[in-house]
CSV table of C-alpha atoms in Angstrom, one decimal:
chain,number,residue,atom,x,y,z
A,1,UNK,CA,5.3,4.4,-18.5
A,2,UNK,CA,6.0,4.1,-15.2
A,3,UNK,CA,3.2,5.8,-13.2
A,4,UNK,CA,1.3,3.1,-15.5
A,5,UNK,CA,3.2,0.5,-14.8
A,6,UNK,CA,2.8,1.5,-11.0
A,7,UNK,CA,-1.1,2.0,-11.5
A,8,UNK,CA,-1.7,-1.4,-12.8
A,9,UNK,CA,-0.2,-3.2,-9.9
A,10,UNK,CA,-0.7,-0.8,-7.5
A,11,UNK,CA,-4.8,-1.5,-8.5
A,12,UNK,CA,-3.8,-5.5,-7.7
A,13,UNK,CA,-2.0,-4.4,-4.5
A,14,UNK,CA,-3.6,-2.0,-2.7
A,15,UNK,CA,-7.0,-0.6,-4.1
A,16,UNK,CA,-8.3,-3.8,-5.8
A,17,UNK,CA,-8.4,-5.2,-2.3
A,18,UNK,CA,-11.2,-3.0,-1.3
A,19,UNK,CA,-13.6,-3.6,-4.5
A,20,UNK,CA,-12.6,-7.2,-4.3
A,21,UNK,CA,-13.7,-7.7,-0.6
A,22,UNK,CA,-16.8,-5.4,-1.4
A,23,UNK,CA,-18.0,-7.9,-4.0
A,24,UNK,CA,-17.5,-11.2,-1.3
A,25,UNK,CA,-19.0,-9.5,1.5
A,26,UNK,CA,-21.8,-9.7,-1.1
A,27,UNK,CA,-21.2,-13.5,-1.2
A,28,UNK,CA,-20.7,-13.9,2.4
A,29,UNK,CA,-23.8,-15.9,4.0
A,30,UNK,CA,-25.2,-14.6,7.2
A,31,UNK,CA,-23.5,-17.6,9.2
A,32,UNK,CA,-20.2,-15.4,8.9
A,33,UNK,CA,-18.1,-17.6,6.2
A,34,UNK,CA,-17.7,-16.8,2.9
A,35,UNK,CA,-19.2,-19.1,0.1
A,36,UNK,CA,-17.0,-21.7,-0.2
A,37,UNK,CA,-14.9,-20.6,2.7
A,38,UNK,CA,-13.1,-22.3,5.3
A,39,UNK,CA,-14.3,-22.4,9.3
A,40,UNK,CA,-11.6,-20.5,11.9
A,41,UNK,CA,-8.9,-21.9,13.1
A,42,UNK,CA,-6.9,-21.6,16.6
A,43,UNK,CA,-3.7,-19.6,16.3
A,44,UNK,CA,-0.4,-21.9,16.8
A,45,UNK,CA,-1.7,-24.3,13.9
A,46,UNK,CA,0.0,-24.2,10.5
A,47,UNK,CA,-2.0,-24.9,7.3
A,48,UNK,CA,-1.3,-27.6,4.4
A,49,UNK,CA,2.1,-26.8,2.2
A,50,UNK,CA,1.8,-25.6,-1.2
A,51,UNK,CA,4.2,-23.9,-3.4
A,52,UNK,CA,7.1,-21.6,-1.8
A,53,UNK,CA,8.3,-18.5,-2.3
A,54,UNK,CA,10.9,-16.1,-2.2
A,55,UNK,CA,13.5,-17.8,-4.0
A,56,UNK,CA,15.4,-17.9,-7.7
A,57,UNK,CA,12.5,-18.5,-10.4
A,58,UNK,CA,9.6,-17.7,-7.8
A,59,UNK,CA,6.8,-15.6,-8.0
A,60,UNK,CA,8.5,-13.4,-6.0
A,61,UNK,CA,12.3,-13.0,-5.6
A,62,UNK,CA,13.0,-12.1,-1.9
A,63,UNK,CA,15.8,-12.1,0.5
A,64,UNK,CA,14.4,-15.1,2.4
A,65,UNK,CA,12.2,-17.7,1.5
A,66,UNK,CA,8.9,-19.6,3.1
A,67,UNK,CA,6.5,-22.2,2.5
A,68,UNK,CA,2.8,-21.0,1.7
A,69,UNK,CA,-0.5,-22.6,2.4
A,70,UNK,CA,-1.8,-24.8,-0.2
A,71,UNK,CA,-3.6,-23.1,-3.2
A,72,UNK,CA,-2.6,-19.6,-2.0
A,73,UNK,CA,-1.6,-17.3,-4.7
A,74,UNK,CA,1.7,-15.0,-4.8
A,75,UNK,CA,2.1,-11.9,-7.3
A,76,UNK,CA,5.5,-9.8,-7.1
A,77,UNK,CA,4.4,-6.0,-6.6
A,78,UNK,CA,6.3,-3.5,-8.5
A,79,UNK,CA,5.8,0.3,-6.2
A,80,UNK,CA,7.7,3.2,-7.2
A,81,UNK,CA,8.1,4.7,-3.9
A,82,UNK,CA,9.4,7.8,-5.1
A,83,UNK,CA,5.8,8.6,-6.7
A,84,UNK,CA,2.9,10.1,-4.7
A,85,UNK,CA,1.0,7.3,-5.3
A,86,UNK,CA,3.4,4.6,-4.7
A,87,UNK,CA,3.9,6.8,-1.5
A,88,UNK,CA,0.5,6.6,-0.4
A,89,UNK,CA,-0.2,2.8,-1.3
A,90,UNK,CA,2.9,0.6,-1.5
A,91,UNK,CA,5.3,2.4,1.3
A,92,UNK,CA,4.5,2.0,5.3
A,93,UNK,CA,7.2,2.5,8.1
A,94,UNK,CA,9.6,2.4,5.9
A,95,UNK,CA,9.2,-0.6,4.2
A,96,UNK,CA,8.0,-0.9,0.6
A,97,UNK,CA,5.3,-3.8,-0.9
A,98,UNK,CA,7.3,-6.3,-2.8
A,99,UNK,CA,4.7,-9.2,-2.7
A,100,UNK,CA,1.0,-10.1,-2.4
A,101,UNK,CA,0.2,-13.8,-1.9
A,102,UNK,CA,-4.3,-14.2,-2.2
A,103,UNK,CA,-6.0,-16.1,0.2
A,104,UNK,CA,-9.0,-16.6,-2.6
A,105,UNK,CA,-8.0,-19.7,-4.4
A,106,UNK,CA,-7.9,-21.2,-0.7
A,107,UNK,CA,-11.3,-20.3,0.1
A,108,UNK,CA,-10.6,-17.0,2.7
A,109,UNK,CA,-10.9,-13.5,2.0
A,110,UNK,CA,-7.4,-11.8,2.6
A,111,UNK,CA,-3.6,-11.4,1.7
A,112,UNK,CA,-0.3,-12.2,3.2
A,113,UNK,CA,1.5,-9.4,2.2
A,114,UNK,CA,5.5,-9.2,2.2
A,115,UNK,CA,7.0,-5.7,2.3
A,116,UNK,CA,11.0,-5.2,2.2
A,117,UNK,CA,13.4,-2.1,3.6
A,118,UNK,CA,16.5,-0.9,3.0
A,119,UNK,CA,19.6,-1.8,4.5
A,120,UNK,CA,19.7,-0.8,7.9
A,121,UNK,CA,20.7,-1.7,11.8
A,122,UNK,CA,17.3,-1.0,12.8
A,123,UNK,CA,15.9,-4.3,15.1
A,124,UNK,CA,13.2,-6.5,13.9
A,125,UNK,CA,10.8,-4.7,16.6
A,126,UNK,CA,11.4,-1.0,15.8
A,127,UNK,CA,10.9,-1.9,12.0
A,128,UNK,CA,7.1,-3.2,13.3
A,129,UNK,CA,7.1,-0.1,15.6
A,130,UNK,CA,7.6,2.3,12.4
A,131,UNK,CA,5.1,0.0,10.6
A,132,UNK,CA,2.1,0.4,13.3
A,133,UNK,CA,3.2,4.4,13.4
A,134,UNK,CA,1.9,4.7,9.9
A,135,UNK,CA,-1.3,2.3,10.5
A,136,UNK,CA,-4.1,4.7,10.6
A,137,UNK,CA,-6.3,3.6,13.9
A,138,UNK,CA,-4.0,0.6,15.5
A,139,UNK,CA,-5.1,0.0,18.9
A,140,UNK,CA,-4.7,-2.6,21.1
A,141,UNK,CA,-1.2,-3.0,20.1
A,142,UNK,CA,0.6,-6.2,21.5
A,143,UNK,CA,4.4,-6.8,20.4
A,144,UNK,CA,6.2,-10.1,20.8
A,145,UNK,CA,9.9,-11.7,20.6
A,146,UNK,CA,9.6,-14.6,18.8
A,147,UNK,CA,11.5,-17.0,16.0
A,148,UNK,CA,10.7,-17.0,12.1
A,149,UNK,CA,12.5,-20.4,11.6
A,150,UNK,CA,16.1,-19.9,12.6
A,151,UNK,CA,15.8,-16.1,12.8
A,152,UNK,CA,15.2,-14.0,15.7
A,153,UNK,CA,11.9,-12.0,15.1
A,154,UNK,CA,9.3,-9.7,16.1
A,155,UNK,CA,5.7,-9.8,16.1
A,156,UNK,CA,3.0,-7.5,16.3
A,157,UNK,CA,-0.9,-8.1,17.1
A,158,UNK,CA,-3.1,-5.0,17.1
A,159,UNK,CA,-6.7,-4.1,15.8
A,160,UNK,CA,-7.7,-1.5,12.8
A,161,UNK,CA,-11.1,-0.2,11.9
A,162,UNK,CA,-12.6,-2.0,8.7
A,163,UNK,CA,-12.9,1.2,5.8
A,164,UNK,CA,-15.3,-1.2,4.1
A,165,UNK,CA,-17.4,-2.8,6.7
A,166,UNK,CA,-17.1,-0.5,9.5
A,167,UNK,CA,-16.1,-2.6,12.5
A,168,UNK,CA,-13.1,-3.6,14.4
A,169,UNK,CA,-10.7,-6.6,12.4
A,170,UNK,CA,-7.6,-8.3,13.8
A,171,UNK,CA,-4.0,-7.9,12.5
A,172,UNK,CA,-0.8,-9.3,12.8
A,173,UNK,CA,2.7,-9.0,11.2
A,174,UNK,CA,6.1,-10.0,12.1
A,175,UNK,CA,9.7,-8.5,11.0
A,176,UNK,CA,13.2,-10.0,10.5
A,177,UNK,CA,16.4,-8.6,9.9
A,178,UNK,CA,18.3,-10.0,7.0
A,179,UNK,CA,21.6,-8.6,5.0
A,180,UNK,CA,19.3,-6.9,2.3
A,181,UNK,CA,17.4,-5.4,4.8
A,182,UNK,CA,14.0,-6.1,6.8
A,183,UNK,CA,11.5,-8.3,5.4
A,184,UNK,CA,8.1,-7.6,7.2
A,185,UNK,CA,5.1,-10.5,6.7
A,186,UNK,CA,1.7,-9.0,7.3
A,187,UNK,CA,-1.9,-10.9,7.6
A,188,UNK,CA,-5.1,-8.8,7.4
A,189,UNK,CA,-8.4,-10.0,6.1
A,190,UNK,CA,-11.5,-9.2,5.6
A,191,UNK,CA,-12.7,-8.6,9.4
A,192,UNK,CA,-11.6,-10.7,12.3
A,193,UNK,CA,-13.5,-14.3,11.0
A,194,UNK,CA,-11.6,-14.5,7.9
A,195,UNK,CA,-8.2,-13.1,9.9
A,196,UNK,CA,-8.6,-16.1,12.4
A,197,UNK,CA,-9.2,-18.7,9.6
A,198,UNK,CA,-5.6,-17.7,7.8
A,199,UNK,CA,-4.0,-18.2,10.8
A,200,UNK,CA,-2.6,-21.1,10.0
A,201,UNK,CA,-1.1,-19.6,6.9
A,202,UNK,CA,0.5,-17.2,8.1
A,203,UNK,CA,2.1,-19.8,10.9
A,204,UNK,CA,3.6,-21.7,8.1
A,205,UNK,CA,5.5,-18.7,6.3
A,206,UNK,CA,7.0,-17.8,10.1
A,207,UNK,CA,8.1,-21.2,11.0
A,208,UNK,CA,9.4,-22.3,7.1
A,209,UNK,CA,10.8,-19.0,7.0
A,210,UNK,CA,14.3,-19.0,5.8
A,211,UNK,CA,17.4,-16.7,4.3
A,212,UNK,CA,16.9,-16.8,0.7
């Protein structure tokens, strides 16, 4: 029951990702957006509020709380981290997938996903460190002290090797301590056009972030 419990969302979380963005590269236009999609936009900007999440009665119950973009979709992720698979799919430095929000209702190709450790009195920076050491193929690795709201924060930029398209995409993920343990917020995407364009996104949930 539970390795098919895990299956089902690990299939949302983790695996679906790859046959979903196989089937809009398909959709993608040669002029580099995706149908329907949304032109890049400069880091620093934050996007339209929608709903937010993290709190009591969200999507997603979490130990802090943040605004998303409008439209974007959150789905709590249940990993046993115990199982191989959950292992292999939902675990990453140490910190284990708790949430997924989708970019596709908003028009972009990609995920903010929310991933949560244990308790511990590790800094904001080496929880990203221990996350990049299981990234297979980071390079060009760039880590910053910054602010999530009113907490102290790290951030990481760096650049992986698309399994699915073959080229070089941008991502970036920042870490917070809190009193049930670090929260880390990461934003892929498709490849590097699509990263760019949810930007803004992902500047919202940093600066609305908040202790749930």
């Amino acid at each position: 029951m539970v390795a098919a419990a895990l299956l089902a969302t690990l299939v949302l979380a983790g695996c679906s990702s790859a046959s979903q963005d196989a089937g809009a590269v398909a959709e993608k236009p040669t002029g580099g957006k995706p149908a329907g999609g949304k032109p890049s936009q400069k880091a620093g900007r934050t996007a339209a509020k929608g709903r937010t999440v993290g709190g009591s009665g969200s999507a997603c119950p979490l130990p802090v709380t943040f605004d998303l973009a409008a439209s974007w979709k959150p789905k709590a992720v249940d990993v046993d981290p115990d199982s191989e698979l959950g292992a292999a799919l939902g675990v990453q430095g140490q910190v284990t997938m708790v949430c997924e929000i989708d970019a596709k209702p908003a028009g972009n190709i990609g995920y903010l996903r929310v991933w949560q450790g244990k308790k511990s009195d590790r800094s904001p920076r080496q929880v990203l460190e221990a996350f990049i050491a299981d990234e297979d193929g980071a390079v060009k690795v760039t880590y910053t002290e910054t602010r999530a709201g009113d907490l102290a924060a790290a951030e990481v930029g760096y650049t992986v090797r698309s399994k699915l398209l073959d080229e070089l995409k941008k991502e970036r993920a920042f870490a917070v301590a809190t009193p049930d343990g670090p929260v880390v917020i990461h934003l892929g995407g498709m490849d590097s056009e699509e990263h760019e364009a949810m930007l803004p996104a992902y500047e919202l949930a940093r600066k609305s972030l908040r202790l749930g």
